[in-house]
Amino acid sequence: MPKFNPVSLEPVVNSAISEARYWGAKTAGAVAGLPVGSQTFWGIPFEFTTPTDEHDLLVLAGTSAVEIEVGASGSHLVFAHFCDERASTTVAGQSADYSNPVITAPGEHLADYVVMFEDGSELRQQVRRRFEINQVQTRMQSGFSSRQHQGLSTIPFRGPYPDNTWGRWQTGVMVGDPPTSGRTAARADGEGRSNPPGSWTIYALELPDSSVRIKSVRIEPTGAATFAIGAITLFGGHENPLRHLPLETIELGGTGITAADGMQVDVDLGVIARQRDIQRFDSEDWLASPVRGWGEAPDDPEFSASVDLTASADATLSVNGSEIEVGPLLDSGEATSSDGNVTARVLTSQRTWVHGRIIDSSTGKLTAARVHFRSPDGRYFPPYGHTHEVNDNWFEDYGADLLLGDTQYAYVDGTFQGELPVGEVYVEVSKGFEFEPIRQKISIEPGQRQLEIKLDRNSNLRGSGWVTADTHTHFLTPETAHLEAAAEDINIINLLAAQWGDLYTNVGDLTDGISGSSTAETIVWVGTENRQHFMGHISLLGATGSPVFPMSTSGPTEGYIGDPTVRAMSDWADEVREKDGLAIVPHFPFPHSEVIAEVVLGKVDGLEIRDFHVPTMDTFAVHEWYRLLSCGYRISAVGGTDKMSAGMPVGGVRTYAYIGDRELSHKSWSDAVRAGRTYTTSGPLMDFAVEGLRPGDELSLPESGAAVHVKATASCAMP
């Protein structure tokens, strides 16, 4: 039995795609654009009738039956058909009164398709609006037991993508062919909503016995609405060809299998969602590594090529011309192509939905954290709601995800849920610098629903009067900023609105106080980073009252083209201080211009001295700070990440400030910064005093010097 066998409609066609007299105005316009000729929809080939006397469509506008000869056997008759937007009667029928193509009469009985077999038996199937058949245009009203002819296209979020389509491309999938241009802000989308593309309805009618030959199929219209049939294909398989099984990852090997992007891969009754290389995962090395929570860039050149696919059990997977039947592959877990050149193996086919909890072992309470799960073959399994492939481009992904090296993480509030593979699973959990990051191998049982992971503290500087802060983050929503700060053990996160040419970010989040997302131990404050391309940048934190505007001046790329110079950094600094805020110099000292004058004039309260691109303290910024100290300019060192993408963790560079027994607040933290009671770190922790004095205090010694009592502790979770 052939897999696909087109049924000829040439003897019965009575109209043409271009003929409008049978249809309502909207239907006629959409029908004229339907694809005809040799087409493949959802992997099923259709042969639309070649026009004979200008007829290429079977239209049924009354109640007269039409019989179509078949003369073959199969498991399903697959129809490409559609119905009019309106009913022939207005009594409880489909209404065409709406400007949008809205289906008001789902289930309206339009016809019976009667399959007559050569053994004398019959199969009668009702054909109903929005079930087996649908009108040619719909708005979010797909068929309950059929599909539109447009298939699925996978689109890479990294691009390239046409103009104005970046947002759409982030979904990774599109119905139909991707557009060549996106909708612009100046163009209303009303026309697209009220006049969507026309679609054939593809419906697979299941037959009771594929071994019995079909004599013909008789189309018996009820007269409720006009409809048309364009093509019929007899399918010879075992399952409905339009019903696809859940997504699976297939590892490929054999002759000619190299990198995934170099393979020619296709599946007829399904969709290839991804082609990717899976880096070899050495679980023993991973578990034994002393560096945890900071990601890794594997240096092992070994990898395996794989595809993620969803397909019918009757699908055929083609790899570089070698064919593998999908049904047997999924049933047994592995298969070899018919020519012996390609091997295929299903990875982690058994999965279960798990509800997880992260517990602070010192309190027994839920705690936010950063999590990473991977299968034994090395694939990332994110909790539900988190992307499988984190986008770390600038201003493109500001969700609760992180990419460090090649390792992807999800930020969770202490609870999470999602699908994990049954069997061995490798988990990494991290929470800032004062919790021991863990890597574990756990076992997930079939049907398991609960998972609990405990984090142990290695330090508690908060209990000794120290609080943590990130002085410099962008783009996150206040709620996401709160989540990521809590998960990274940050007490105060400063989210900065800014101007970037004609782009303004986080301005709608500005208030004259802490953000409503804040809690007792995690405070979010939306301030501004005010920027001038030549004189420098200044972060204005904790100001009350109206914002300090404008946020940029003097033109690109901070301001817009032609923006005049209306304010200096010193002016911004003076205003924020008048409003009880802090003036912080970000990414000190660059651009090494007005910044130094502000320090000398005492107009700023702290300097971000850590270069987050250089993993050392031996940098120009640190040396410059020490030069200022040696010149008598006592100014605090603070730490901020300048986070602008999912490639930077909140608090990766952070400020520790000593507030003693004062209540945690943005004010108590700001006072500590002003007083110099700070240090900045990317991991090592300190608590120290000299003669009982803290950082920021002054110790007077005689000219001859003196012995002093120093009390200090230092620790670090990482080597």
XYZ file of C-alpha atoms in Angstrom:
719
model
C 0.000 0.000 0.000
C 1.533 3.343 -1.015
C 1.906 5.923 1.703
C 0.189 8.646 -0.352
C -2.193 8.183 -3.280
C -3.810 11.309 -4.796
C -7.485 10.965 -5.793
C -8.446 12.667 -9.036
C -11.228 15.251 -8.906
C -10.983 16.091 -12.594
C -14.284 14.360 -13.551
C -16.293 16.343 -10.968
C -14.790 19.845 -10.766
C -17.371 22.478 -11.672
C -15.855 25.854 -10.785
C -12.597 27.725 -10.479
C -10.557 29.230 -7.674
C -10.888 32.568 -9.420
C -14.704 32.393 -9.670
C -16.333 34.571 -6.996
C -20.057 34.103 -7.596
C -20.552 31.359 -4.986
C -18.922 33.160 -2.099
C -19.346 36.052 0.259
C -17.081 38.992 -0.425
C -14.442 38.105 2.145
C -14.391 34.435 1.186
C -14.046 35.261 -2.511
C -11.052 37.474 -1.884
C -9.316 34.862 0.267
C -10.109 31.918 -2.059
C -8.378 33.626 -4.954
C -5.103 33.473 -3.024
C -5.238 29.787 -2.049
C -2.297 27.644 -3.209
C -3.078 25.137 -5.957
C -1.198 22.753 -8.228
C 1.171 20.262 -6.583
C 1.276 21.096 -2.879
C 2.409 19.434 0.337
C 0.574 20.313 3.543
C 1.693 18.832 6.882
C 3.803 16.365 4.918
C 0.850 15.131 2.849
C 1.085 15.681 -0.931
C -1.992 16.998 -2.732
C -2.641 17.294 -6.442
C -5.085 20.109 -7.066
C -6.815 19.564 -10.381
C -5.154 21.046 -13.423
C -7.730 23.448 -14.903
C -9.850 21.857 -17.628
C -12.189 24.312 -19.278
C -11.176 26.669 -16.480
C -12.542 24.324 -13.783
C -10.262 23.360 -10.889
C -12.600 23.244 -7.874
C -15.582 21.174 -6.786
C -18.175 23.587 -5.359
C -21.309 22.303 -3.588
C -23.873 25.077 -3.342
C -27.135 23.215 -2.921
C -28.210 19.764 -1.800
C -27.235 17.710 -4.851
C -24.815 14.873 -4.082
C -21.596 14.270 -5.990
C -19.755 10.937 -6.166
C -15.967 10.782 -6.510
C -14.335 7.581 -7.715
C -11.412 6.255 -5.612
C -10.603 2.615 -6.458
C -7.866 2.015 -3.874
C -7.389 1.178 -0.217
C -5.894 3.158 2.652
C -6.234 4.114 6.292
C -7.428 7.721 5.894
C -8.989 9.930 3.250
C -7.437 13.378 3.614
C -9.463 16.317 2.271
C -8.354 19.839 1.383
C -11.620 21.792 1.511
C -13.248 24.937 2.926
C -16.652 26.516 3.465
C -18.169 29.951 2.976
C -18.138 32.579 5.725
C -21.950 32.715 5.731
C -24.817 30.282 6.019
C -27.355 29.818 3.267
C -30.075 30.410 5.856
C -30.074 32.988 8.640
C -31.966 30.716 11.004
C -29.395 29.550 13.592
C -26.757 29.567 10.886
C -23.370 31.162 10.503
C -23.541 34.956 10.496
C -21.469 37.094 8.141
C -22.411 40.359 9.842
C -19.093 40.858 11.609
C -16.170 42.739 10.098
C -13.810 40.104 11.500
C -14.131 36.498 10.295
C -15.810 35.169 13.451
C -17.363 31.689 13.556
C -20.738 32.040 15.272
C -22.124 28.598 14.467
C -19.529 25.934 15.287
C -20.881 22.461 14.658
C -23.191 23.615 11.839
C -23.882 20.466 9.796
C -22.806 21.211 6.220
C -22.538 17.761 4.630
C -22.105 14.027 5.012
C -19.071 12.401 3.425
C -20.086 8.817 2.686
C -17.294 6.339 1.933
C -18.515 3.360 -0.081
C -16.365 0.227 -0.034
C -16.146 -2.461 -2.670
C -17.455 -5.056 -0.185
C -20.742 -3.115 -0.012
C -20.214 -1.473 3.355
C -20.407 2.280 3.975
C -18.928 4.816 6.390
C -20.888 8.038 6.948
C -19.146 11.036 8.473
C -20.841 14.317 9.350
C -18.883 17.347 8.184
C -19.406 20.303 10.525
C -18.239 23.897 10.552
C -15.091 24.313 12.676
C -14.788 20.567 13.157
C -14.117 18.631 9.944
C -14.314 21.766 7.766
C -13.717 25.444 8.394
C -14.345 28.687 6.587
C -11.481 29.913 4.491
C -10.712 32.744 6.912
C -10.795 32.503 10.690
C -9.496 34.592 13.553
C -8.073 32.374 16.310
C -10.765 29.739 15.648
C -8.906 26.708 14.315
C -10.751 23.475 13.586
C -11.403 21.071 16.458
C -10.640 17.980 14.352
C -8.769 19.465 11.388
C -5.882 21.773 10.601
C -5.316 24.828 8.449
C -3.029 24.020 5.553
C -0.236 26.304 6.771
C 2.385 24.260 8.595
C 4.916 25.293 11.218
C 8.192 27.069 10.514
C 11.045 27.123 12.995
C 12.877 30.433 13.182
C 16.215 31.084 14.950
C 15.937 33.718 17.686
C 19.468 34.896 16.909
C 18.365 35.818 13.384
C 18.936 36.923 10.794
C 15.432 38.324 10.724
C 13.613 40.853 8.538
C 12.948 44.394 9.645
C 10.539 44.830 12.559
C 10.350 41.102 13.301
C 12.832 40.685 16.158
C 10.071 40.183 18.741
C 8.293 37.537 16.671
C 11.560 35.698 16.093
C 12.082 35.257 19.831
C 9.249 32.698 19.873
C 11.253 30.308 17.696
C 8.160 29.198 15.758
C 5.694 30.595 13.264
C 2.592 29.323 11.494
C 3.195 29.349 7.766
C 6.185 30.827 6.008
C 8.048 33.569 7.890
C 7.263 37.074 6.609
C 9.784 39.081 4.664
C 8.959 42.213 6.653
C 7.325 42.971 9.973
C 4.468 45.268 10.837
C 5.721 48.764 11.612
C 4.516 50.877 14.504
C 2.963 53.383 12.109
C 0.743 50.827 10.399
C -2.467 49.713 12.080
C -3.009 45.963 12.153
C -6.797 46.129 11.779
C -6.638 44.925 8.179
C -4.538 41.898 9.143
C -6.951 40.945 11.910
C -10.124 41.368 9.861
C -8.666 39.894 6.691
C -6.268 37.042 7.653
C -4.734 34.789 4.992
C -6.998 32.201 3.430
C -6.540 28.541 4.350
C -7.537 25.173 3.051
C -8.924 23.012 5.835
C -7.041 19.708 5.991
C -9.142 16.887 7.438
C -8.159 13.201 7.746
C -11.155 10.845 7.743
C -10.225 7.581 9.443
C -11.296 4.391 7.651
C -12.304 1.229 9.570
C -10.268 -1.311 7.564
C -7.302 -0.287 5.435
C -7.332 -3.613 3.606
C -10.759 -3.035 2.016
C -10.737 -1.112 -1.238
C -12.747 2.063 -1.477
C -15.127 2.255 -4.422
C -15.987 5.937 -4.080
C -16.841 8.754 -1.705
C -20.210 10.466 -2.030
C -20.526 14.097 -0.947
C -24.032 14.840 0.363
C -24.493 18.569 1.110
C -27.163 19.662 3.586
C -27.582 23.030 1.900
C -26.687 24.895 5.098
C -23.702 26.618 3.452
C -21.694 26.524 0.287
C -18.410 24.628 0.478
C -15.709 23.413 -1.875
C -13.228 20.548 -2.214
C -9.900 21.196 -3.897
C -8.015 17.915 -3.472
C -8.167 14.492 -1.810
C -5.248 12.215 -0.920
C -5.592 8.603 0.220
C -3.154 7.926 3.047
C -1.870 4.438 3.838
C -0.618 4.324 7.399
C -1.701 3.371 10.893
C -2.374 6.668 12.695
C -3.981 9.983 11.849
C -1.266 11.725 9.773
C -2.198 15.107 11.290
C -1.712 13.919 14.871
C 1.868 14.448 16.022
C 3.528 12.807 19.015
C 5.274 14.870 21.751
C 8.649 16.434 21.004
C 11.614 14.061 21.305
C 15.359 14.548 20.970
C 16.993 12.094 18.586
C 20.762 11.534 18.674
C 22.172 10.723 15.246
C 25.318 8.885 14.283
C 26.861 6.904 11.461
C 28.378 7.607 8.071
C 28.720 11.278 7.188
C 27.201 12.569 10.433
C 29.247 15.576 11.521
C 27.944 18.857 12.916
C 24.183 19.182 13.191
C 24.000 22.285 11.027
C 25.772 20.417 8.228
C 23.177 17.639 8.007
C 20.328 17.533 5.511
C 17.418 16.524 7.726
C 13.714 16.334 6.973
C 10.625 14.548 8.248
C 7.555 14.134 6.082
C 4.708 13.954 8.636
C 6.136 16.206 11.302
C 8.317 19.147 12.182
C 12.031 19.425 12.925
C 12.103 21.906 15.802
C 15.888 22.092 16.225
C 19.117 20.729 14.833
C 21.846 21.038 17.440
C 25.124 19.618 18.643
C 25.157 18.224 22.167
C 28.529 18.658 23.860
C 29.873 15.535 25.533
C 29.068 15.709 29.247
C 31.552 14.197 31.696
C 29.370 13.877 34.766
C 32.218 12.805 37.076
C 34.365 15.823 36.195
C 31.339 18.096 36.494
C 30.442 16.811 39.954
C 34.057 16.998 41.148
C 34.741 20.531 39.907
C 35.467 22.953 42.766
C 34.033 25.889 40.764
C 30.265 25.809 41.007
C 27.550 28.286 40.197
C 29.640 30.213 37.673
C 28.927 28.143 34.576
C 31.556 26.567 32.413
C 32.761 26.569 28.842
C 33.463 22.907 28.020
C 36.793 22.374 26.336
C 35.952 18.833 25.221
C 35.715 18.842 21.412
C 33.491 15.752 21.350
C 29.813 16.203 20.616
C 26.878 14.364 19.084
C 24.512 15.676 16.439
C 20.829 15.618 17.264
C 17.420 16.787 16.144
C 14.323 17.667 18.138
C 11.232 16.493 16.297
C 7.519 16.033 16.671
C 5.933 13.729 14.149
C 3.260 11.190 13.332
C 4.017 7.576 14.172
C 3.875 6.978 10.399
C 6.499 9.624 9.616
C 9.788 8.996 7.860
C 12.922 10.792 9.031
C 15.438 11.511 6.293
C 19.075 12.195 7.236
C 21.457 12.953 4.366
C 19.212 10.839 2.134
C 19.046 7.857 4.514
C 15.555 7.031 5.800
C 14.432 5.953 9.265
C 10.834 5.091 10.165
C 9.818 7.203 13.160
C 7.253 4.791 14.662
C 9.671 1.887 15.238
C 12.334 4.358 16.425
C 10.044 5.781 19.105
C 8.746 2.343 20.103
C 12.161 0.718 20.602
C 14.234 3.799 21.398
C 16.737 3.212 18.606
C 16.837 2.395 14.919
C 19.097 2.181 11.881
C 18.302 3.606 8.457
C 17.218 1.220 5.736
C 20.579 1.626 3.988
C 22.532 1.080 7.226
C 24.307 4.453 7.056
C 22.604 6.298 9.923
C 21.811 5.295 13.492
C 19.259 7.058 15.678
C 18.630 6.944 19.424
C 15.867 8.555 21.466
C 17.260 10.524 24.415
C 15.336 10.506 27.728
C 12.019 9.505 26.245
C 10.489 9.004 29.683
C 9.798 12.205 31.602
C 7.680 13.297 34.555
C 6.263 16.611 35.780
C 7.895 17.592 39.063
C 7.055 20.282 41.633
C 10.290 21.433 43.273
C 11.235 23.386 46.403
C 14.539 25.041 47.357
C 15.006 25.107 51.143
C 17.383 27.210 53.251
C 18.602 24.525 55.658
C 19.368 27.115 58.353
C 15.748 28.283 58.525
C 13.788 25.431 56.954
C 12.051 28.005 54.735
C 11.749 28.377 50.986
C 14.460 30.505 49.436
C 14.913 31.976 45.972
C 17.844 30.606 44.005
C 19.344 30.015 40.578
C 18.870 26.461 39.269
C 20.169 24.316 36.435
C 19.078 20.785 35.524
C 20.630 18.591 32.874
C 20.182 15.074 31.589
C 23.004 12.490 31.515
C 23.647 13.398 27.876
C 24.182 17.051 28.842
C 20.941 18.747 27.722
C 19.489 21.586 29.780
C 16.034 20.982 31.261
C 14.723 24.354 32.464
C 11.810 24.690 34.855
C 8.571 25.500 33.083
C 8.332 29.150 32.076
C 12.036 29.410 31.296
C 13.541 29.261 27.839
C 15.553 26.262 26.626
C 18.059 28.529 24.904
C 18.922 31.748 26.738
C 19.403 34.851 24.602
C 22.261 36.917 26.028
C 22.185 39.681 23.432
C 21.875 43.305 24.593
C 18.297 44.304 25.471
C 16.846 41.164 23.904
C 16.066 38.941 26.908
C 15.319 40.451 30.287
C 13.411 37.519 31.709
C 14.430 35.434 34.711
C 17.180 33.496 32.928
C 20.973 33.563 32.846
C 23.721 32.277 30.580
C 27.207 31.913 32.091
C 29.702 30.393 29.698
C 27.710 27.582 28.089
C 25.572 26.942 31.173
C 21.982 28.141 31.323
C 20.192 28.896 34.572
C 16.681 29.771 35.669
C 15.830 32.085 38.552
C 13.109 30.668 40.806
C 11.413 32.032 43.901
C 11.983 28.859 45.910
C 9.395 26.853 44.046
C 9.384 25.588 40.495
C 7.739 22.981 38.340
C 8.503 21.362 35.054
C 9.360 18.205 33.186
C 12.472 16.249 34.146
C 13.759 13.033 32.592
C 13.220 9.837 34.547
C 16.474 8.383 35.873
C 19.690 10.238 36.556
C 19.463 14.029 36.568
C 22.242 16.466 37.394
C 21.335 19.611 39.298
C 23.223 22.774 40.166
C 21.818 25.350 42.597
C 23.451 28.651 43.500
C 22.491 31.604 45.707
C 24.996 34.425 45.920
C 28.237 34.216 47.909
C 27.008 33.166 51.361
C 25.386 29.859 50.434
C 27.351 26.800 49.401
C 26.605 26.189 45.697
C 25.723 22.572 45.075
C 26.104 20.102 42.275
C 24.344 16.800 42.736
C 23.289 13.719 40.872
C 19.694 12.906 41.780
C 17.357 10.133 40.724
C 13.910 10.913 39.343
C 11.466 8.034 39.615
C 8.632 7.342 37.153
C 5.609 9.351 38.212
C 7.575 11.336 40.829
C 5.837 14.623 41.635
C 7.892 16.218 44.431
C 11.528 17.278 44.670
C 13.247 19.125 47.512
C 16.769 20.541 47.446
C 18.491 22.070 50.472
C 21.044 24.876 50.457
C 23.522 25.314 53.308
C 24.916 28.656 54.439
C 28.677 29.094 54.546
C 28.488 32.595 55.992
C 26.007 35.042 57.497
C 27.385 38.566 57.187
C 23.833 39.888 57.295
C 23.721 38.745 60.894
C 26.872 40.776 61.565
C 25.429 43.998 60.173
C 26.528 43.770 56.525
C 24.092 44.096 53.615
C 24.585 43.481 49.917
C 23.716 45.615 46.912
C 24.111 45.862 43.165
C 24.401 49.542 42.283
C 23.889 49.183 38.561
C 21.353 47.097 36.597
C 19.201 47.797 33.544
C 16.130 46.636 31.635
C 14.631 44.192 34.160
C 11.109 44.759 35.382
C 11.026 45.611 39.087
C 9.410 42.243 39.845
C 12.062 40.312 37.917
C 14.757 42.467 39.520
C 13.376 41.487 42.934
C 13.388 37.792 42.000
C 16.935 37.819 40.635
C 18.225 39.870 43.563
C 16.646 37.486 46.078
C 18.027 34.490 44.188
C 21.531 36.025 44.220
C 21.252 37.013 47.925
C 21.232 40.747 47.165
C 19.471 42.988 49.693
C 19.269 46.134 47.554
C 19.094 46.201 43.784
C 19.308 49.541 42.009
C 17.480 49.327 38.676
C 18.407 52.302 36.501
C 16.226 53.983 33.922
C 18.222 55.412 31.032
C 18.104 57.051 27.621
C 19.850 55.395 24.674
C 19.408 57.689 21.696
C 15.640 57.612 21.152
C 15.146 54.544 23.347
C 14.041 55.087 26.944
C 14.110 52.147 29.341
C 12.449 51.639 32.750
C 11.113 55.212 32.802
C 7.633 53.875 33.522
C 9.017 52.170 36.651
C 10.280 55.377 38.282
C 8.715 56.366 41.605
C 9.901 58.606 44.405
C 10.443 55.682 46.748
C 11.148 51.987 46.855
C 9.444 49.862 44.238
C 6.235 48.098 45.162
C 8.016 44.839 44.402
C 10.237 45.288 47.450
C 10.108 43.108 50.558
C 11.747 43.334 53.988
C 15.003 41.676 52.899
C 15.044 42.540 49.178
C 14.607 46.186 48.222
C 14.182 47.388 44.634
C 14.759 51.072 43.886
C 14.437 52.443 40.369
C 16.845 55.327 39.842
C 18.482 56.760 36.742
C 21.793 56.544 34.980
C 22.405 60.004 33.535
C 24.861 59.957 30.685
C 26.927 62.247 28.512
C 29.003 60.644 25.804
C 32.128 62.723 26.423
C 32.029 63.957 30.026
C 30.878 60.690 31.557
C 28.048 58.821 33.264
C 26.598 59.154 36.753
C 24.133 56.866 38.551
C 21.550 58.630 40.710
C 20.229 56.281 43.386
C 17.558 56.686 46.038
C 16.338 60.161 45.083
C 12.900 61.221 46.244
C 10.535 63.503 44.379
C 10.582 63.996 40.630
C 13.265 62.243 38.535
C 16.482 64.026 37.638
C 15.948 64.742 33.937
C 17.092 64.778 31.227
C 18.868 61.437 31.538
C 21.126 62.123 28.572
C 22.436 65.228 26.899
C 24.809 66.349 24.137
C 23.770 63.872 21.477
C 24.599 60.275 20.476
C 24.959 57.664 21.439
C 23.708 58.492 24.897
C 21.377 61.271 23.736
C 19.636 61.655 20.414
C 20.930 63.404 17.315
C 21.139 67.134 17.865
C 20.425 67.056 21.613
C 22.064 70.168 23.114
C 24.286 70.197 26.166
C 21.943 71.411 28.892
C 23.403 69.901 32.070
C 26.770 68.793 33.407
C 27.426 65.753 35.582
C 28.005 68.050 38.545
C 24.529 69.515 38.083
C 22.954 66.042 38.102
C 25.002 65.119 41.187
C 23.930 68.257 43.039
C 20.250 67.656 42.308
C 20.243 64.004 43.399
C 21.912 64.962 46.688
C 19.315 67.671 47.222
C 16.760 64.884 46.871
C 18.479 62.703 49.500
C 20.002 60.377 46.916
C 23.432 59.012 46.123
C 25.662 60.031 43.242
C 27.684 57.022 42.063
C 30.205 56.960 39.232
C 29.565 53.822 37.181
C 32.325 51.868 35.450
C 34.889 54.248 36.963
C 36.874 56.065 35.648
C 35.807 55.871 32.025
C 35.496 58.012 29.985
C 38.047 59.607 32.349
C 36.813 63.130 31.888
C 34.546 65.165 34.209
C 34.511 62.171 36.580
C 37.785 63.194 38.257
C 36.555 66.753 38.782
C 33.439 65.459 40.549
C 35.588 63.418 42.930
C 37.886 66.363 43.670
C 34.889 68.657 44.245
C 33.280 66.096 46.559
C 30.135 65.775 44.472
C 29.982 61.981 44.274
C 29.522 59.321 46.962
C 31.023 56.173 45.472
C 32.962 54.684 42.581
C 32.304 51.397 40.808
C 35.936 50.308 40.713
C 35.550 46.708 39.572
C 35.995 45.971 35.882
C 33.571 43.118 35.331
C 35.297 42.208 32.059
C 38.653 41.569 33.787
C 38.901 38.848 36.469
C 41.543 40.624 38.544
C 41.964 43.548 40.908
C 45.096 44.695 39.077
C 43.247 47.119 36.804
C 43.523 50.775 35.861
C 40.292 51.522 37.765
C 41.595 50.080 41.033
C 44.941 51.840 40.667
C 43.162 55.117 39.921
C 40.995 54.742 43.029
C 44.102 54.207 45.169
C 45.697 57.308 43.637
C 42.661 59.317 44.702
C 42.860 57.861 48.224
C 46.553 58.704 48.395
C 45.707 62.270 47.421
C 43.321 62.517 50.347
C 40.052 62.008 48.496
C 38.235 59.475 50.647
C 35.508 58.022 48.483
C 33.739 54.687 48.818
C 34.305 51.702 46.592
C 31.050 50.123 45.411
C 30.213 47.199 43.160
C 27.690 47.124 40.340
C 27.343 44.834 37.363
C 25.955 47.208 34.706
C 23.736 44.244 33.837
C 22.247 44.756 30.368
C 21.724 41.182 29.218
C 21.061 37.642 30.371
C 24.821 37.081 30.265
C 25.429 38.920 33.559
C 24.180 37.765 36.971
C 22.717 40.353 39.311
C 25.324 40.934 42.016
C 28.117 39.203 40.098
C 30.015 42.285 41.262
C 28.409 43.569 44.455
C 28.711 46.040 47.284
C 28.925 44.952 50.905
C 27.985 47.835 53.210
C 28.040 47.829 57.016
C 24.832 49.180 58.582
C 25.385 47.614 62.013
C 22.177 47.146 63.975
C 20.155 49.615 61.869
C 17.072 48.347 60.077
C 17.633 47.452 56.431
C 16.463 50.271 54.197
C 17.721 52.136 51.173
C 18.535 55.049 53.505
C 20.582 52.995 55.969
C 22.484 51.491 53.060
C 23.007 54.918 51.457
C 24.310 56.307 54.749
C 26.803 53.443 54.940
C 28.013 54.179 51.407
C 28.448 57.877 52.218
C 30.413 56.947 55.340
C 32.761 54.651 53.409
C 31.616 51.500 55.220
C 31.871 49.348 52.082
C 33.864 46.904 50.089
C 33.225 45.385 46.676
C 33.677 41.745 45.752
C 32.981 39.051 43.190
C 33.106 36.236 45.711
C 35.566 36.599 48.621
C 33.943 37.744 51.868
C 35.466 39.810 54.669
C 34.517 41.107 58.078
C 37.198 43.206 59.743
C 37.881 45.892 62.303
C 41.003 47.763 63.453
C 40.958 48.761 67.119
C 37.221 48.145 66.935
C 36.820 50.614 64.070
C 35.039 49.633 60.865
C 35.765 50.702 57.289
C 34.980 54.383 56.978
C 36.061 55.187 60.537
C 39.212 57.175 61.200
C 42.142 55.849 63.230
C 44.664 58.396 64.524
C 48.224 57.196 65.086
C 51.286 59.035 66.360
C 53.950 59.937 63.852
C 56.106 57.168 65.253
C 53.392 54.602 64.551
C 51.854 52.114 66.946
C 50.774 48.522 67.285
C 47.090 48.021 66.495
C 44.688 45.181 67.108
C 43.177 43.822 63.930
C 40.278 41.418 63.831
C 39.472 39.954 60.443
C 37.783 36.978 58.870
C 37.813 36.003 55.228
C 36.153 33.211 53.302
C 35.164 32.260 49.797
C 32.963 29.490 48.495
C 35.043 29.292 45.328
C 38.760 28.463 45.068
